XYZ file of N, CA and C in Angstrom:
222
model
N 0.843 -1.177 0.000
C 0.000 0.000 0.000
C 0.887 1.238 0.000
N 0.372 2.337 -0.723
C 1.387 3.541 -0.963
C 1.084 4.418 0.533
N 2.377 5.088 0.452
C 1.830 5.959 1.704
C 1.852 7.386 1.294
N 1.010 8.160 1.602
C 0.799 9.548 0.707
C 0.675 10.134 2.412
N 1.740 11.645 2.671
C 1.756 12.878 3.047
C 0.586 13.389 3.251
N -0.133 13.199 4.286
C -1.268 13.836 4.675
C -1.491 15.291 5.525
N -0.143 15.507 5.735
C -0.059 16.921 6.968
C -0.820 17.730 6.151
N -1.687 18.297 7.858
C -2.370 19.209 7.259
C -3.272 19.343 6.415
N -4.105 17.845 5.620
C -4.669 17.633 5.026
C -6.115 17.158 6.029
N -7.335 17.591 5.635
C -8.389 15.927 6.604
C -8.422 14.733 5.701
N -7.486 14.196 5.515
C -7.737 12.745 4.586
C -6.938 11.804 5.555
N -7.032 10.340 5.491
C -6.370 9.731 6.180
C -6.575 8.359 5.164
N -5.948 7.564 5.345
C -5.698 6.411 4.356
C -6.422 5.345 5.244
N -7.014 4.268 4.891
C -8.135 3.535 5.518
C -7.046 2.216 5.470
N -6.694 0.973 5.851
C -6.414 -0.403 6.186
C -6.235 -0.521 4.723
N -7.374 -0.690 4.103
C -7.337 -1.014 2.714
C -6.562 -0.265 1.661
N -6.381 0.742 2.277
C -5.808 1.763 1.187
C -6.628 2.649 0.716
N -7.893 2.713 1.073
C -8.614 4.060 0.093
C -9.004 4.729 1.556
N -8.446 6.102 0.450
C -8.019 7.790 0.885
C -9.709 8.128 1.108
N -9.687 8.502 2.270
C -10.959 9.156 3.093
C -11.026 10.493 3.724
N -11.948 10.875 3.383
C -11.902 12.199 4.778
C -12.218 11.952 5.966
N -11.229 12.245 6.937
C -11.097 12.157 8.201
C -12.996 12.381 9.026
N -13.113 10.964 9.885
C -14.555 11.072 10.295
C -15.469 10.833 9.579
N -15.277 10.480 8.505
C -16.418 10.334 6.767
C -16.006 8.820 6.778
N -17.111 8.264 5.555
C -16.490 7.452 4.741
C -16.438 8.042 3.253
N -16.358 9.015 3.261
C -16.693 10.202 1.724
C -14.793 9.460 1.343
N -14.841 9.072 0.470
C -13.542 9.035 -0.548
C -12.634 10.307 -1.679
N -11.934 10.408 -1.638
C -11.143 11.234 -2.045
C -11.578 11.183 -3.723
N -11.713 9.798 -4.301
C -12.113 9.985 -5.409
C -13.504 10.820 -5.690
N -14.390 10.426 -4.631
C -16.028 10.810 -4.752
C -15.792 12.314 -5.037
N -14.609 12.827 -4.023
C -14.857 14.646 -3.845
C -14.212 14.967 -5.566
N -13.033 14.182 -5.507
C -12.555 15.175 -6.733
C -13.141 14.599 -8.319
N -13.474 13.843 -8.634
C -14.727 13.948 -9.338
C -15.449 14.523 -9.838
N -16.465 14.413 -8.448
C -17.575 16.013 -8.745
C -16.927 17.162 -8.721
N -15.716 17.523 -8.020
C -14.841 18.634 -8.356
C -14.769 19.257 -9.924
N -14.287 18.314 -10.277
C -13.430 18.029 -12.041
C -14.814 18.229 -12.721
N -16.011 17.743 -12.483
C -16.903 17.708 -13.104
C -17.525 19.280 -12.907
N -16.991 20.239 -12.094
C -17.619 21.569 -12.297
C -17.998 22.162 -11.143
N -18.625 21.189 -9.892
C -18.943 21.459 -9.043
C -18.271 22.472 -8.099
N -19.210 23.451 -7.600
C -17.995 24.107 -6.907
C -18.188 23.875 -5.102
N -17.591 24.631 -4.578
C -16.939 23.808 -2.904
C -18.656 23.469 -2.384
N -19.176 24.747 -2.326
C -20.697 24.856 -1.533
C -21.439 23.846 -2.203
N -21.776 23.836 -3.536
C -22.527 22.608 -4.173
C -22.148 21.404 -3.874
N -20.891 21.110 -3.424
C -19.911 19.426 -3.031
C -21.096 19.353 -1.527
N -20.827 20.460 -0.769
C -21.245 20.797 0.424
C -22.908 20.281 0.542
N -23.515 20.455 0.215
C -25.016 20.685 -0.482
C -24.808 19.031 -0.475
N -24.390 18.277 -1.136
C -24.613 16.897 -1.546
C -23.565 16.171 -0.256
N -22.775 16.687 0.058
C -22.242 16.147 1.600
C -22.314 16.866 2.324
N -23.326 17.163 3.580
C -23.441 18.734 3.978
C -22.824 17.944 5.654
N -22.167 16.539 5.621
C -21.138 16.387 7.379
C -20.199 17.025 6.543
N -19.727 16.759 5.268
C -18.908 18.174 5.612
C -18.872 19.595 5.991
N -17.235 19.965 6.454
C -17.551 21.308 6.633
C -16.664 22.041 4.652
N -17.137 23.208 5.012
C -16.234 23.550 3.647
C -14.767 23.587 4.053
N -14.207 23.719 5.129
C -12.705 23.465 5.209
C -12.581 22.380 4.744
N -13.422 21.180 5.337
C -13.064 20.509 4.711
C -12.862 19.856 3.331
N -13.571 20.203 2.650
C -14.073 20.067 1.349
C -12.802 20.526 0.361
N -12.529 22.289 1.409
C -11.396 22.931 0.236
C -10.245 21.927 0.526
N -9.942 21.541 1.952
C -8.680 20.897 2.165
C -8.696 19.240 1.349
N -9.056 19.069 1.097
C -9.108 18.261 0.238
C -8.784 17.990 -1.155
N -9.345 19.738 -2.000
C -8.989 19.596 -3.117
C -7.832 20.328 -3.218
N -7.646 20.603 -2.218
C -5.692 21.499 -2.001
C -4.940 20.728 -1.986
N -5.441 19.617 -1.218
C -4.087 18.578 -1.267
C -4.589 17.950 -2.556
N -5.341 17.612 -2.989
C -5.217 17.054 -4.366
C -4.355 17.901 -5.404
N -4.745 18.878 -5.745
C -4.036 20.020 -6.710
C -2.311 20.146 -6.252
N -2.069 20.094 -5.077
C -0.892 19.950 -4.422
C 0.311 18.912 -4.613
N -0.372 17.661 -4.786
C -0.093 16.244 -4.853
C -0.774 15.806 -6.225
N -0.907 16.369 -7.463
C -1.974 15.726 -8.394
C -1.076 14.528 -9.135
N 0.381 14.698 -8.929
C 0.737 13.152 -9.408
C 0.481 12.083 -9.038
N 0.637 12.089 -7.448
C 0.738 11.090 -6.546
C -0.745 10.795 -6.265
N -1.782 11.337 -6.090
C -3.084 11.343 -6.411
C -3.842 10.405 -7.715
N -3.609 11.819 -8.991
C -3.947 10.549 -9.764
C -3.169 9.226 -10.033
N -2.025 9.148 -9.731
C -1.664 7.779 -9.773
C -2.378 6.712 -8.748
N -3.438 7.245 -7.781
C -3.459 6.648 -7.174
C -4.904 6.828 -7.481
N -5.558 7.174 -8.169
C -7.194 7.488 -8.796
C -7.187 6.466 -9.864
């Protein structure tokens, strides 16, 4: 299993290996997705509203941040 740099991120890597938001079972793929697909933070929000929008943005920060190591791992 890869290990991906989470500081400072709410994601945490699950046993299995798939990237979660911390306290969720919301997946890293689910957020950036609907991301890519147009959605913007509040509308993500709206359709996962346990999130908070920190969390939501911190999420696609570390994605945009990390987008190699990410999509290699999408």
């Amino acid at each position: 299993m890869e290990q991906f740099d989470f500081t400072d991120s709410p994601l945490r890597q699950d046993a299995e290996g798939t990237i979660r938001v911390i306290g969720s079972r919301i997946t890293l793929d689910t957020l950036v997705h609907i991301w890519q697909q147009g959605d913007t933070f509040e509308e993500i929000q709206d359709g996962f509203p346990t999130l908070s929008l920190d969390q939501i943005k911190g999420v696609i920060a570390w994605y945009v941040n990390h987008s190699a190591a990410a999509d290699a791992y999408l």
